[in-house]
Short mmCIF file of C-alpha atoms in Angstrom, two decimals:
data_model
loop_
_atom_site.label_atom_id
_atom_site.label_comp_id
_atom_site.label_asym_id
_atom_site.label_seq_id
_atom_site.Cartn_x
_atom_site.Cartn_y
_atom_site.Cartn_z
CA MET A 1 105.76 92.25 97.05
CA ASN A 2 106.03 94.39 93.75
CA ASP A 3 102.55 96.25 94.04
CA GLN A 4 103.59 98.05 97.07
CA PRO A 5 103.45 101.70 97.24
CA LEU A 6 106.72 103.87 97.05
CA ILE A 7 106.67 106.45 99.93
CA LEU A 8 108.72 109.47 100.40
CA CYS A 9 108.49 110.18 104.19
CA VAL A 10 109.58 113.66 105.27
CA GLU A 11 110.75 112.96 108.85
CA ALA A 12 113.65 114.22 110.95
CA ASN A 13 113.53 112.62 113.93
CA LYS A 14 114.92 109.17 113.81
CA GLU A 15 112.73 107.38 116.59
CA ASP A 16 109.46 108.42 114.83
CA GLN A 17 110.98 107.46 111.48
CA GLN A 18 111.04 104.01 112.92
CA LEU A 19 107.69 104.49 114.18
CA ILE A 20 106.38 105.19 110.89
CA ALA A 21 108.11 102.33 109.30
CA GLN A 22 106.71 99.98 111.67
CA ASN A 23 103.21 101.02 111.39
CA LEU A 24 103.03 101.27 107.56
CA GLU A 25 103.41 97.66 106.91
CA VAL A 26 105.80 98.24 103.84
CA HIS A 27 108.92 96.63 102.76
CA ALA A 28 111.83 99.04 103.80
CA ASP A 29 113.19 99.35 99.92
CA LYS A 30 109.53 100.93 99.43
CA LEU A 31 110.18 103.82 102.21
CA VAL A 32 112.71 106.84 101.51
CA PHE A 33 113.02 108.93 104.33
CA VAL A 34 114.57 112.47 104.10
CA ASP A 35 114.98 115.18 106.88
CA ASN A 36 114.77 118.38 105.49
CA VAL A 37 112.79 120.41 102.65
CA GLN A 38 116.06 120.49 100.12
CA ALA A 39 116.21 116.78 100.31
CA LEU A 40 112.20 116.62 99.76
CA PHE A 41 112.52 118.43 96.79
CA HIS A 42 115.41 116.92 95.35
CA GLN A 43 113.46 113.15 95.84
CA LEU A 44 110.57 114.79 94.17
CA GLU A 45 112.46 116.25 91.36
CA GLU A 46 114.67 112.45 90.76
CA ARG A 47 111.98 109.90 91.45
CA SER A 48 107.97 109.35 91.12
CA TYR A 49 106.31 108.43 94.20
CA ASP A 50 103.21 107.03 95.18
CA LEU A 51 102.73 108.92 98.45
CA ILE A 52 104.18 111.52 100.39
CA LEU A 53 104.21 111.21 104.14
CA THR A 54 105.43 114.30 106.12
CA ASP A 55 105.72 115.81 109.18
CA TYR A 56 104.01 119.10 109.52
CA THR A 57 106.96 121.25 110.66
CA ILE A 58 109.85 120.19 108.28
CA GLU A 59 112.80 122.39 109.57
CA ASP A 60 111.52 126.26 109.91
CA LYS A 61 108.76 125.57 107.30
CA THR A 62 105.12 123.92 107.78
CA PHE A 63 103.58 121.84 105.17
CA PRO A 64 101.04 124.61 104.24
CA GLU A 65 103.84 126.76 103.53
CA ILE A 66 105.72 123.87 100.76
CA ALA A 67 102.37 122.46 99.37
CA GLU A 68 102.25 124.20 96.22
CA LYS A 69 105.88 123.29 95.36
CA VAL A 70 105.32 119.95 96.48
CA ARG A 71 101.97 119.79 93.72
CA GLU A 72 104.15 121.70 91.32
CA LEU A 73 106.85 118.85 91.46
CA GLN A 74 104.36 115.78 91.80
CA PRO A 75 100.72 116.80 91.44
CA MET A 76 99.07 113.32 91.26
CA VAL A 77 100.84 112.37 94.56
CA PRO A 78 98.74 112.22 97.37
CA VAL A 79 100.12 113.61 100.79
CA LEU A 80 99.31 112.44 104.46
CA VAL A 81 100.52 114.97 107.09
CA VAL A 82 101.69 112.95 110.37
CA SER A 83 102.15 115.45 113.23
CA ALA A 84 102.60 115.36 117.15
CA LEU A 85 100.89 118.87 117.05
CA PRO A 86 97.37 119.08 117.94
CA GLU A 87 94.76 118.28 115.26
CA ARG A 88 92.51 120.85 115.47
CA SER A 89 94.66 123.84 115.27
CA HIS A 90 96.72 122.43 112.14
CA ALA A 91 94.47 120.08 110.61
CA LEU A 92 92.57 122.46 108.47
CA PRO A 93 95.31 124.32 106.98
CA CYS A 94 96.94 121.13 105.99
CA LEU A 95 93.59 119.75 104.20
CA ASP A 96 93.30 123.29 102.87
CA ALA A 97 96.82 123.10 101.14
CA GLY A 98 96.31 119.83 99.50
CA ALA A 99 96.78 117.01 102.16
CA LEU A 100 94.40 113.87 101.82
CA GLU A 101 94.73 113.37 106.03
CA TYR A 102 96.25 114.70 108.91
CA ILE A 103 97.09 111.87 111.41
CA SER A 104 98.63 112.57 115.33
CA LYS A 105 101.52 110.80 115.78
CA ALA A 106 99.82 109.13 118.66
CA LYS A 107 97.63 107.42 116.12
CA LEU A 108 100.11 106.17 113.66
CA PHE A 109 98.52 102.69 113.75
CA LEU A 110 95.99 104.57 111.25
CA LEU A 111 98.30 104.73 108.56
CA PRO A 112 97.97 101.53 106.83
CA SER A 113 94.24 102.69 106.70
CA ALA A 114 95.32 106.00 105.36
CA LEU A 115 98.00 104.62 102.97
CA GLU A 116 94.88 102.29 101.43
CA ARG A 117 92.69 105.32 101.12
CA ALA A 118 95.50 107.75 99.35
CA ARG A 119 95.99 104.70 96.98
CA ARG A 120 92.17 104.18 95.84
CA GLU A 121 92.37 108.32 95.74
CA LYS A 122 95.26 108.20 93.48
CA GLU A 123 93.60 105.49 91.36
CA GLN A 124 90.52 107.12 91.01
CA LEU A 125 92.23 110.64 89.87
CA LYS A 126 94.09 108.64 87.05
CA ARG A 127 90.66 107.09 85.99
CA ASN A 128 89.18 110.44 86.27
CA LEU A 129 91.99 111.95 84.08
CA GLN A 130 91.62 109.23 81.54
CA VAL A 131 87.61 110.07 81.02
CA GLU A 132 88.33 113.78 80.73
CA GLU A 133 91.10 112.75 78.01
CA GLU A 134 88.46 110.42 76.16
CA LEU A 135 86.03 113.48 76.62
CA ARG A 136 88.01 115.77 75.10
CA ARG A 137 88.86 114.02 72.15
CA ALA A 138 85.83 112.79 71.51
CA ASN A 139 84.46 116.78 71.43
CA GLU A 140 87.08 117.40 69.24
CA ARG A 141 85.77 114.50 66.83
CA LEU A 142 82.55 115.79 67.17
CA ARG A 143 83.69 119.42 66.27
CA SER A 144 85.78 118.14 62.98
CA ILE A 145 82.54 116.10 61.98
CA LEU A 146 80.33 119.27 62.68
CA ARG A 147 82.69 121.30 60.55
CA LEU A 148 82.96 118.92 57.85
CA ARG A 149 79.28 118.92 57.40
CA LYS A 150 79.04 122.75 57.84
CA SER A 151 81.69 123.20 54.94
CA GLN A 152 79.95 120.61 52.64
CA ALA A 153 76.36 122.33 52.98
#
């Protein structure tokens, strides 16, 4: 299926990688796993992704600590944070840092619905950016017309 999203997954634990892959319901060729921050940044520099799925803790960093660089490299890509850490104490900093959702590893069955929400959010963002660009061009045309009329008066 060609319409499946390309997902970059940051997860060091091999067992968790398997659980995530099983719960995502996507083809294996649409899922790229990396296990460290350097590999994450390298992948984001080399290839465009539809979704980033990351553990809260990546080596000695947390998602909120690397979120700015992730956004700099691929600002339009939704991020889902998956973690075994308690939701209440870690979810808010992740959401504040730009994550779309924070999902407990105990609730990986929620991944397909989160993936669908991320797809819808990305499509809406694209549409919003297109409308903003159309408005910008229309405003510029209007300014040009007004300048022309003013100079003819």
